[in-house]
């Protein structure tokens, strides 16, 4: 976008400059135990600088770094560089020059008020600019509240909240729709302007990861260090080792154990990451591994070691990530695994089903979410009142979200038995990563968005459109209901269930010895109630039974808690819903 001497705007094929809202300033100095959003933002900002084609890059930050210092971090040594300038976070002159201000968070309200206070929105056509924010998660109610604050702020239809997966996009549309309906009912509002909600994925350094994975010497070095013979297979997880914010590990451990037994070979399962609660979490994982995967060589490796991570991509044969948490909205690790040319076995969950093509790049494993109701409302109320932390809020939902153990085992067995299948899926995955999730491709989508926002802004200001009105949306609802679209299916009254093959009610007791399986009991029935459900299913035999049949004699107030009990039993691998 270029401005004429009269203040008019002429839209070009790409922005001339870009302004970033990045309080830390630095993009290379990431702390230990980094979160995915920080890695993603650093990668995005550097990629925009290197592949965006801008003549100038402006960074609003609050660090002590100079423009010269930041330029060294944003641009490779000896490569082409745009002019980089800096300013304080409240600067509005720099985004006015570029026509867009991008931040790596989804909070636009305070930036919109800042823009309004400086007269750089619809009140001054010659100085207006667009805001763009990036959504990394929609699960925390506090974050949804901050996104919802845009409803009462002067956010315009020529601003954008960037969604990284179709599931996130759908959830945000629903959020804004519910908010508009509430304002209409409460205040009689007839308009509900909202920012654009474009779909642009995250990306990874595809070529760099592919080169790491192809390093035969690195493969040999790590396997020798871990005492893994060439003929034995290594299954890999990469990511934060958090049962309450990422994935309960039990189903992965069980699937690798069962796959090893069925294949008649020793398997190795490397968990490359870090524990938010340190040794306490490590002990939980170790206890689960000892009881659920006694025949598997389970390894915990330091995910903060970049050399070790690079060697892991080379040493691995299959990537496994059975995420069950509403905190997850995209998933960088599976895309990195695809870039490494690994076949991936992942849960059919939110962003994973967008990045991975089932049967082509890997396998999507069915998931089952609880229907909500009283348990979800209780959880929402406890978190709203500050009686339970966010980690409990999402962790409790994950504990009552099932990933199909049998299908996960089948997928691993097929890949472990067939080098040809592993090679074909890995090659397809790497091609998809290169074509869809490499930074030059994604940066092109960002530039296209910036141009589109400039066109919308120019048209609205030219036509004298007045964009306003209040927008508000519920953001502390039942998490099971709010995120029911994440799972493959949701427990319904007529869903037919039966005992999983080869198990009986007595198999519940040894599973309860795993401490992780007993967490968050307040959202489900008692152990005797769970046992009674298993006995009913055993009596039903191969025909199975529906939740309506199983709960026919239960009081209405108790029924929702037994619904979550059924999903919890499915999570433990005792109940099958794919009948």
CSV table of N, CA and C in Angstrom, one decimal, residues 417-555:
chain,number,residue,atom,x,y,z
A,417,UNK,N,5.8,-52.5,11.0
A,417,UNK,CA,6.0,-53.7,10.2
A,417,UNK,C,6.4,-53.4,8.7
A,418,UNK,N,6.2,-52.2,8.3
A,418,UNK,CA,6.4,-51.9,6.8
A,418,UNK,C,7.4,-50.8,6.6
A,419,UNK,N,8.6,-51.0,6.3
A,419,UNK,CA,9.5,-49.9,6.0
A,419,UNK,C,9.1,-49.1,4.8
A,420,UNK,N,8.4,-49.8,3.9
A,420,UNK,CA,7.9,-49.2,2.6
A,420,UNK,C,6.8,-48.1,3.0
A,421,UNK,N,5.9,-48.5,3.9
A,421,UNK,CA,4.9,-47.6,4.3
A,421,UNK,C,5.4,-46.4,5.0
A,422,UNK,N,6.4,-46.7,5.9
A,422,UNK,CA,7.0,-45.6,6.6
A,422,UNK,C,7.7,-44.6,5.6
A,423,UNK,N,8.3,-45.1,4.6
A,423,UNK,CA,9.0,-44.3,3.7
A,423,UNK,C,8.1,-43.5,2.8
A,424,UNK,N,7.0,-44.1,2.4
A,424,UNK,CA,6.0,-43.5,1.5
A,424,UNK,C,5.3,-42.3,2.3
A,425,UNK,N,4.9,-42.6,3.5
A,425,UNK,CA,4.2,-41.6,4.3
A,425,UNK,C,5.1,-40.5,4.7
A,426,UNK,N,6.4,-40.8,5.0
A,426,UNK,CA,7.3,-39.8,5.4
A,426,UNK,C,7.6,-38.9,4.2
A,427,UNK,N,7.7,-39.4,3.0
A,427,UNK,CA,8.0,-38.6,1.8
A,427,UNK,C,6.8,-37.7,1.5
A,428,UNK,N,5.6,-38.3,1.6
A,428,UNK,CA,4.4,-37.4,1.4
A,428,UNK,C,4.3,-36.3,2.5
A,429,UNK,N,4.6,-36.7,3.7
A,429,UNK,CA,4.6,-35.7,4.8
A,429,UNK,C,5.6,-34.5,4.5
A,430,UNK,N,6.8,-34.9,4.1
A,430,UNK,CA,7.8,-33.9,3.8
A,430,UNK,C,7.4,-33.0,2.7
A,431,UNK,N,6.8,-33.5,1.6
A,431,UNK,CA,6.3,-32.7,0.5
A,431,UNK,C,5.2,-31.8,1.0
A,432,UNK,N,4.3,-32.3,1.8
A,432,UNK,CA,3.2,-31.4,2.3
A,432,UNK,C,3.8,-30.3,3.1
A,433,UNK,N,4.7,-30.6,4.0
A,433,UNK,CA,5.3,-29.5,4.8
A,433,UNK,C,6.0,-28.5,4.0
A,434,UNK,N,6.7,-28.9,2.9
A,434,UNK,CA,7.4,-28.0,2.0
A,434,UNK,C,6.4,-27.1,1.3
A,435,UNK,N,5.3,-27.7,0.8
A,435,UNK,CA,4.3,-27.0,0.0
A,435,UNK,C,3.3,-26.1,0.8
A,436,UNK,N,3.1,-26.5,2.1
A,436,UNK,CA,2.0,-25.8,2.8
A,436,UNK,C,2.6,-25.0,4.1
A,437,UNK,N,3.6,-25.6,4.7
A,437,UNK,CA,4.0,-25.1,6.0
A,437,UNK,C,5.5,-24.6,6.0
A,438,UNK,N,6.0,-24.2,4.9
A,438,UNK,CA,7.3,-23.6,4.9
A,438,UNK,C,7.1,-22.1,5.0
A,439,UNK,N,8.1,-21.4,5.5
A,439,UNK,CA,8.0,-19.9,5.8
A,439,UNK,C,7.7,-19.1,4.5
A,440,UNK,N,8.4,-19.3,3.4
A,440,UNK,CA,8.1,-18.5,2.3
A,440,UNK,C,6.7,-18.6,1.8
A,441,UNK,N,6.1,-19.8,1.9
A,441,UNK,CA,4.7,-20.0,1.5
A,441,UNK,C,3.8,-19.2,2.5
A,442,UNK,N,4.0,-19.4,3.8
A,442,UNK,CA,3.1,-18.7,4.7
A,442,UNK,C,3.3,-17.2,4.7
A,443,UNK,N,4.6,-16.7,4.6
A,443,UNK,CA,4.8,-15.3,4.5
A,443,UNK,C,4.0,-14.7,3.3
A,444,UNK,N,3.9,-15.4,2.2
A,444,UNK,CA,3.1,-14.9,1.1
A,444,UNK,C,1.7,-14.8,1.5
A,445,UNK,N,1.2,-15.7,2.3
A,445,UNK,CA,-0.2,-15.5,2.8
A,445,UNK,C,-0.4,-14.3,3.7
A,446,UNK,N,0.6,-14.0,4.5
A,446,UNK,CA,0.5,-12.8,5.3
A,446,UNK,C,0.5,-11.6,4.5
A,447,UNK,N,1.4,-11.5,3.5
A,447,UNK,CA,1.4,-10.3,2.6
A,447,UNK,C,0.0,-10.2,1.9
A,448,UNK,N,-0.5,-11.3,1.4
A,448,UNK,CA,-1.8,-11.2,0.8
A,448,UNK,C,-2.9,-10.7,1.7
A,449,UNK,N,-2.8,-11.1,3.0
A,449,UNK,CA,-3.8,-10.6,4.0
A,449,UNK,C,-3.6,-9.1,4.2
A,450,UNK,N,-2.3,-8.6,4.3
A,450,UNK,CA,-2.1,-7.2,4.6
A,450,UNK,C,-2.6,-6.4,3.4
A,451,UNK,N,-2.5,-6.9,2.2
A,451,UNK,CA,-3.0,-6.2,1.0
A,451,UNK,C,-4.5,-6.1,1.1
A,452,UNK,N,-5.1,-7.3,1.4
A,452,UNK,CA,-6.6,-7.3,1.5
A,452,UNK,C,-7.1,-6.3,2.6
A,453,UNK,N,-6.5,-6.3,3.7
A,453,UNK,CA,-6.9,-5.3,4.8
A,453,UNK,C,-6.8,-3.9,4.3
A,454,UNK,N,-5.7,-3.6,3.6
A,454,UNK,CA,-5.5,-2.3,3.0
A,454,UNK,C,-6.6,-1.9,2.1
A,455,UNK,N,-7.0,-2.9,1.2
A,455,UNK,CA,-8.1,-2.7,0.3
A,455,UNK,C,-9.5,-2.4,1.1
A,456,UNK,N,-9.7,-3.2,2.1
A,456,UNK,CA,-10.9,-3.0,2.9
A,456,UNK,C,-10.9,-1.6,3.6
A,457,UNK,N,-9.8,-1.3,4.1
A,457,UNK,CA,-9.7,0.0,4.8
A,457,UNK,C,-9.9,1.2,3.8
A,458,UNK,N,-9.2,1.1,2.7
A,458,UNK,CA,-9.4,2.2,1.7
A,458,UNK,C,-10.8,2.3,1.2
A,459,UNK,N,-11.4,1.2,1.0
A,459,UNK,CA,-12.8,1.2,0.5
A,459,UNK,C,-13.8,1.8,1.5
A,460,UNK,N,-13.6,1.4,2.8
A,460,UNK,CA,-14.5,1.8,3.9
A,460,UNK,C,-14.3,3.3,4.1
A,461,UNK,N,-13.1,3.8,4.1
A,461,UNK,CA,-12.8,5.2,4.3
A,461,UNK,C,-13.3,6.1,3.2
A,462,UNK,N,-13.1,5.5,1.9
A,462,UNK,CA,-13.5,6.3,0.8
A,462,UNK,C,-15.0,6.4,0.7
A,463,UNK,N,-15.7,5.4,1.1
A,463,UNK,CA,-17.2,5.4,1.1
A,463,UNK,C,-17.8,6.0,2.3
A,464,UNK,N,-17.0,6.5,3.2
A,464,UNK,CA,-17.5,7.1,4.4
A,464,UNK,C,-18.2,6.2,5.3
A,465,UNK,N,-17.9,5.0,5.3
A,465,UNK,CA,-18.6,4.0,6.2
A,465,UNK,C,-18.2,4.3,7.7
A,466,UNK,N,-19.2,4.3,8.5
A,466,UNK,CA,-18.9,4.4,9.9
A,466,UNK,C,-19.1,3.0,10.6
A,467,UNK,N,-18.0,2.5,11.0
A,467,UNK,CA,-18.0,1.2,11.6
A,467,UNK,C,-17.9,1.3,13.1
A,468,UNK,N,-18.9,0.7,13.8
A,468,UNK,CA,-19.0,0.8,15.2
A,468,UNK,C,-19.9,-0.2,15.8
A,469,UNK,N,-20.4,0.0,16.9
A,469,UNK,CA,-21.3,-1.0,17.6
A,469,UNK,C,-20.6,-1.9,18.6
A,470,UNK,N,-21.3,-2.3,19.5
A,470,UNK,CA,-20.7,-3.1,20.6
A,470,UNK,C,-20.7,-4.6,20.2
A,471,UNK,N,-19.7,-5.3,20.6
A,471,UNK,CA,-19.6,-6.8,20.3
A,471,UNK,C,-19.0,-7.4,21.6
A,472,UNK,N,-19.7,-8.4,22.1
A,472,UNK,CA,-19.3,-9.2,23.3
A,472,UNK,C,-19.7,-10.6,23.1
A,473,UNK,N,-18.9,-11.5,23.7
A,473,UNK,CA,-19.2,-12.9,23.5
A,473,UNK,C,-19.0,-13.7,24.8
A,474,UNK,N,-19.8,-14.7,25.0
A,474,UNK,CA,-19.5,-15.5,26.2
A,474,UNK,C,-18.2,-16.2,26.1
A,475,UNK,N,-17.4,-16.2,27.1
A,475,UNK,CA,-16.1,-16.8,27.0
A,475,UNK,C,-15.7,-17.6,28.3
A,476,UNK,N,-16.6,-17.9,29.1
A,476,UNK,CA,-16.3,-18.7,30.3
A,476,UNK,C,-17.4,-19.8,30.4
A,477,UNK,N,-17.7,-20.4,29.3
A,477,UNK,CA,-18.7,-21.5,29.3
A,477,UNK,C,-18.2,-22.8,29.5
A,478,UNK,N,-19.0,-23.8,29.3
A,478,UNK,CA,-18.7,-25.2,29.5
A,478,UNK,C,-17.7,-25.6,28.5
A,479,UNK,N,-16.4,-26.0,28.9
A,479,UNK,CA,-15.4,-26.3,27.9
A,479,UNK,C,-15.7,-27.5,27.1
A,480,UNK,N,-16.4,-28.5,27.6
A,480,UNK,CA,-16.8,-29.7,26.8
A,480,UNK,C,-17.7,-29.2,25.7
A,481,UNK,N,-18.6,-28.3,25.9
A,481,UNK,CA,-19.5,-27.9,24.9
A,481,UNK,C,-18.8,-26.9,23.9
A,482,UNK,N,-18.0,-26.0,24.5
A,482,UNK,CA,-17.3,-25.0,23.7
A,482,UNK,C,-16.3,-25.7,22.7
A,483,UNK,N,-15.8,-26.8,23.0
A,483,UNK,CA,-14.7,-27.4,22.2
A,483,UNK,C,-15.2,-28.8,21.7
A,484,UNK,N,-16.5,-29.0,21.6
A,484,UNK,CA,-17.0,-30.3,21.2
A,484,UNK,C,-16.5,-30.6,19.7
A,485,UNK,N,-16.3,-29.6,18.9
A,485,UNK,CA,-15.8,-29.8,17.5
A,485,UNK,C,-14.4,-30.3,17.4
A,486,UNK,N,-13.6,-30.3,18.5
A,486,UNK,CA,-12.3,-30.7,18.5
A,486,UNK,C,-12.2,-32.2,18.3
A,487,UNK,N,-13.1,-33.0,18.9
A,487,UNK,CA,-13.1,-34.4,18.9
A,487,UNK,C,-13.7,-35.0,17.6
A,488,UNK,N,-13.3,-36.2,17.3
A,488,UNK,CA,-14.0,-36.9,16.2
A,488,UNK,C,-15.5,-37.1,16.4
A,489,UNK,N,-15.8,-37.5,17.6
A,489,UNK,CA,-17.2,-37.7,18.0
A,489,UNK,C,-17.4,-37.3,19.5
A,490,UNK,N,-18.7,-37.1,19.8
A,490,UNK,CA,-19.0,-36.7,21.2
A,490,UNK,C,-20.0,-37.8,21.7
A,491,UNK,N,-19.8,-38.1,23.0
A,491,UNK,CA,-20.7,-39.1,23.6
A,491,UNK,C,-22.2,-38.6,23.5
A,492,UNK,N,-23.0,-39.3,22.8
A,492,UNK,CA,-24.4,-38.9,22.7
A,492,UNK,C,-25.3,-40.1,23.3
A,493,UNK,N,-26.5,-39.8,23.6
A,493,UNK,CA,-27.3,-40.8,24.3
A,493,UNK,C,-27.5,-42.1,23.5
A,494,UNK,N,-27.5,-42.0,22.1
A,494,UNK,CA,-27.7,-43.2,21.3
A,494,UNK,C,-26.4,-43.8,20.7
A,495,UNK,N,-25.2,-43.3,21.2
A,495,UNK,CA,-23.9,-43.8,20.8
A,495,UNK,C,-23.8,-45.2,21.4
A,496,UNK,N,-23.5,-46.2,20.5
A,496,UNK,CA,-23.4,-47.6,21.0
A,496,UNK,C,-22.0,-47.8,21.5
A,497,UNK,N,-21.9,-48.4,22.7
A,497,UNK,CA,-20.7,-48.7,23.4
A,497,UNK,C,-20.6,-50.2,23.7
A,498,UNK,N,-19.4,-50.7,23.8
A,498,UNK,CA,-19.2,-52.0,24.3
A,498,UNK,C,-17.8,-52.1,25.0
A,499,UNK,N,-17.6,-53.2,25.7
A,499,UNK,CA,-16.2,-53.4,26.3
A,499,UNK,C,-15.2,-53.5,25.1
A,500,UNK,N,-14.0,-53.0,25.3
A,500,UNK,CA,-13.0,-53.1,24.4
A,500,UNK,C,-12.6,-54.6,24.3
A,501,UNK,N,-12.1,-55.0,23.2
A,501,UNK,CA,-11.8,-56.4,22.9
A,501,UNK,C,-10.8,-56.9,24.0
A,502,UNK,N,-11.1,-58.0,24.6
A,502,UNK,CA,-10.2,-58.7,25.5
A,502,UNK,C,-10.1,-58.2,26.9
A,503,UNK,N,-11.0,-57.3,27.3
A,503,UNK,CA,-10.9,-56.7,28.6
A,503,UNK,C,-12.2,-57.0,29.3
A,504,UNK,N,-12.2,-56.8,30.6
A,504,UNK,CA,-13.4,-57.0,31.5
A,504,UNK,C,-13.3,-56.0,32.6
A,505,UNK,N,-14.4,-56.0,33.5
A,505,UNK,CA,-14.4,-55.1,34.6
A,505,UNK,C,-13.2,-55.2,35.5
A,506,UNK,N,-12.7,-56.4,35.7
A,506,UNK,CA,-11.5,-56.6,36.6
A,506,UNK,C,-10.3,-55.8,36.1
A,507,UNK,N,-10.2,-55.5,34.8
A,507,UNK,CA,-9.1,-54.8,34.3
A,507,UNK,C,-9.0,-53.3,34.8
A,508,UNK,N,-10.1,-52.8,35.4
A,508,UNK,CA,-10.1,-51.4,35.9
A,508,UNK,C,-9.1,-51.3,37.1
A,509,UNK,N,-9.0,-52.2,38.0
A,509,UNK,CA,-8.2,-52.1,39.2
A,509,UNK,C,-6.7,-51.9,38.9
A,510,UNK,N,-6.1,-52.7,38.0
A,510,UNK,CA,-4.7,-52.4,37.7
A,510,UNK,C,-4.4,-51.0,37.1
A,511,UNK,N,-5.4,-50.6,36.3
A,511,UNK,CA,-5.2,-49.2,35.6
A,511,UNK,C,-5.3,-48.1,36.7
A,512,UNK,N,-6.1,-48.4,37.7
A,512,UNK,CA,-6.2,-47.4,38.8
A,512,UNK,C,-4.9,-47.2,39.6
A,513,UNK,N,-4.0,-48.2,39.5
A,513,UNK,CA,-2.7,-48.1,40.1
A,513,UNK,C,-1.9,-47.0,39.5
A,514,UNK,N,-2.2,-46.6,38.3
A,514,UNK,CA,-1.5,-45.5,37.6
A,514,UNK,C,-2.0,-44.2,38.1
A,515,UNK,N,-1.2,-43.4,38.8
A,515,UNK,CA,-1.7,-42.2,39.4
A,515,UNK,C,-2.3,-41.2,38.5
A,516,UNK,N,-1.7,-41.2,37.3
A,516,UNK,CA,-2.3,-40.2,36.3
A,516,UNK,C,-3.7,-40.6,35.9
A,517,UNK,N,-4.1,-41.8,36.0
A,517,UNK,CA,-5.4,-42.2,35.6
A,517,UNK,C,-6.5,-41.8,36.7
A,518,UNK,N,-6.0,-41.4,37.9
A,518,UNK,CA,-6.9,-41.1,38.9
A,518,UNK,C,-7.1,-39.6,39.1
A,519,UNK,N,-6.5,-38.8,38.3
A,519,UNK,CA,-6.6,-37.4,38.5
A,519,UNK,C,-7.9,-36.8,38.1
A,520,UNK,N,-8.3,-35.7,38.7
A,520,UNK,CA,-9.5,-35.0,38.4
A,520,UNK,C,-10.8,-35.8,38.6
A,521,UNK,N,-10.9,-36.5,39.7
A,521,UNK,CA,-12.1,-37.4,39.9
A,521,UNK,C,-13.4,-36.7,40.1
A,522,UNK,N,-13.3,-35.4,40.4
A,522,UNK,CA,-14.5,-34.6,40.7
A,522,UNK,C,-15.5,-34.5,39.5
A,523,UNK,N,-15.0,-34.8,38.3
A,523,UNK,CA,-15.9,-34.6,37.2
A,523,UNK,C,-16.6,-35.9,36.7
A,524,UNK,N,-16.4,-37.0,37.5
A,524,UNK,CA,-16.9,-38.3,37.1
A,524,UNK,C,-17.5,-39.0,38.3
A,525,UNK,N,-18.0,-40.2,38.0
A,525,UNK,CA,-18.6,-41.0,39.1
A,525,UNK,C,-17.5,-41.7,39.9
A,526,UNK,N,-18.0,-42.4,40.9
A,526,UNK,CA,-17.1,-43.1,41.8
A,526,UNK,C,-16.6,-44.4,41.1
A,527,UNK,N,-15.5,-45.0,41.7
A,527,UNK,CA,-15.0,-46.2,41.2
A,527,UNK,C,-16.1,-47.3,41.2
A,528,UNK,N,-16.9,-47.5,42.2
A,528,UNK,CA,-18.0,-48.5,42.2
A,528,UNK,C,-19.0,-48.2,41.0
A,529,UNK,N,-19.3,-46.9,40.8
A,529,UNK,CA,-20.2,-46.6,39.7
A,529,UNK,C,-19.5,-47.0,38.3
A,530,UNK,N,-18.2,-46.7,38.2
A,530,UNK,CA,-17.5,-47.1,37.0
A,530,UNK,C,-17.5,-48.6,36.8
A,531,UNK,N,-17.3,-49.3,37.9
A,531,UNK,CA,-17.3,-50.8,37.8
A,531,UNK,C,-18.7,-51.3,37.4
A,532,UNK,N,-19.7,-50.6,37.9
A,532,UNK,CA,-21.1,-51.0,37.6
A,532,UNK,C,-21.4,-50.8,36.1
A,533,UNK,N,-20.9,-49.7,35.5
A,533,UNK,CA,-21.0,-49.5,34.1
A,533,UNK,C,-20.3,-50.6,33.3
A,534,UNK,N,-19.1,-50.9,33.7
A,534,UNK,CA,-18.4,-52.0,33.0
A,534,UNK,C,-19.1,-53.3,33.1
A,535,UNK,N,-19.7,-53.6,34.2
A,535,UNK,CA,-20.5,-54.8,34.4
A,535,UNK,C,-21.7,-54.9,33.5
A,536,UNK,N,-22.4,-53.7,33.3
A,536,UNK,CA,-23.5,-53.6,32.4
A,536,UNK,C,-23.1,-53.9,31.0
A,537,UNK,N,-22.0,-53.3,30.6
A,537,UNK,CA,-21.5,-53.5,29.2
A,537,UNK,C,-21.1,-55.0,29.0
A,538,UNK,N,-20.5,-55.6,30.0
A,538,UNK,CA,-20.1,-57.0,29.9
A,538,UNK,C,-21.4,-57.8,29.7
A,539,UNK,N,-22.4,-57.5,30.5
A,539,UNK,CA,-23.7,-58.3,30.3
A,539,UNK,C,-24.3,-58.0,29.0
A,540,UNK,N,-24.1,-56.9,28.4
A,540,UNK,CA,-24.7,-56.6,27.1
A,540,UNK,C,-24.0,-57.3,26.0
A,541,UNK,N,-22.8,-57.8,26.2
A,541,UNK,CA,-22.1,-58.6,25.2
A,541,UNK,C,-21.7,-57.8,24.0
A,542,UNK,N,-21.6,-58.6,22.9
A,542,UNK,CA,-21.2,-58.0,21.6
A,542,UNK,C,-22.2,-56.9,21.1
A,543,UNK,N,-23.4,-57.0,21.5
A,543,UNK,CA,-24.4,-56.0,21.0
A,543,UNK,C,-24.2,-54.6,21.6
A,544,UNK,N,-23.5,-54.6,22.8
A,544,UNK,CA,-23.2,-53.3,23.4
A,544,UNK,C,-24.5,-52.7,24.0
A,545,UNK,N,-24.3,-51.4,24.4
A,545,UNK,CA,-25.4,-50.6,24.9
A,545,UNK,C,-25.1,-49.2,24.7
A,546,UNK,N,-26.2,-48.4,24.7
A,546,UNK,CA,-26.0,-46.9,24.6
A,546,UNK,C,-26.0,-46.3,26.0
A,547,UNK,N,-25.5,-45.0,26.0
A,547,UNK,CA,-25.5,-44.3,27.3
A,547,UNK,C,-26.9,-44.2,27.9
A,548,UNK,N,-27.9,-44.0,27.0
A,548,UNK,CA,-29.3,-43.9,27.4
A,548,UNK,C,-29.7,-45.2,28.1
A,549,UNK,N,-29.3,-46.3,27.6
A,549,UNK,CA,-29.7,-47.6,28.2
A,549,UNK,C,-28.9,-47.8,29.5
A,550,UNK,N,-27.6,-47.5,29.5
A,550,UNK,CA,-26.8,-47.7,30.7
A,550,UNK,C,-27.3,-46.8,31.9
A,551,UNK,N,-27.8,-45.6,31.6
A,551,UNK,CA,-28.1,-44.6,32.6
A,551,UNK,C,-29.6,-44.5,32.8
A,552,UNK,N,-30.4,-45.4,32.3
A,552,UNK,CA,-31.9,-45.3,32.4
A,552,UNK,C,-32.4,-45.2,33.8
A,553,UNK,N,-31.7,-45.9,34.7
A,553,UNK,CA,-32.2,-45.9,36.1
A,553,UNK,C,-31.5,-44.8,37.0
A,554,UNK,N,-30.6,-44.0,36.4
A,554,UNK,CA,-29.8,-43.1,37.2
A,554,UNK,C,-30.6,-41.8,37.3
A,555,UNK,N,-30.5,-41.1,38.4
A,555,UNK,CA,-31.2,-39.8,38.6
A,555,UNK,C,-30.6,-38.8,37.6
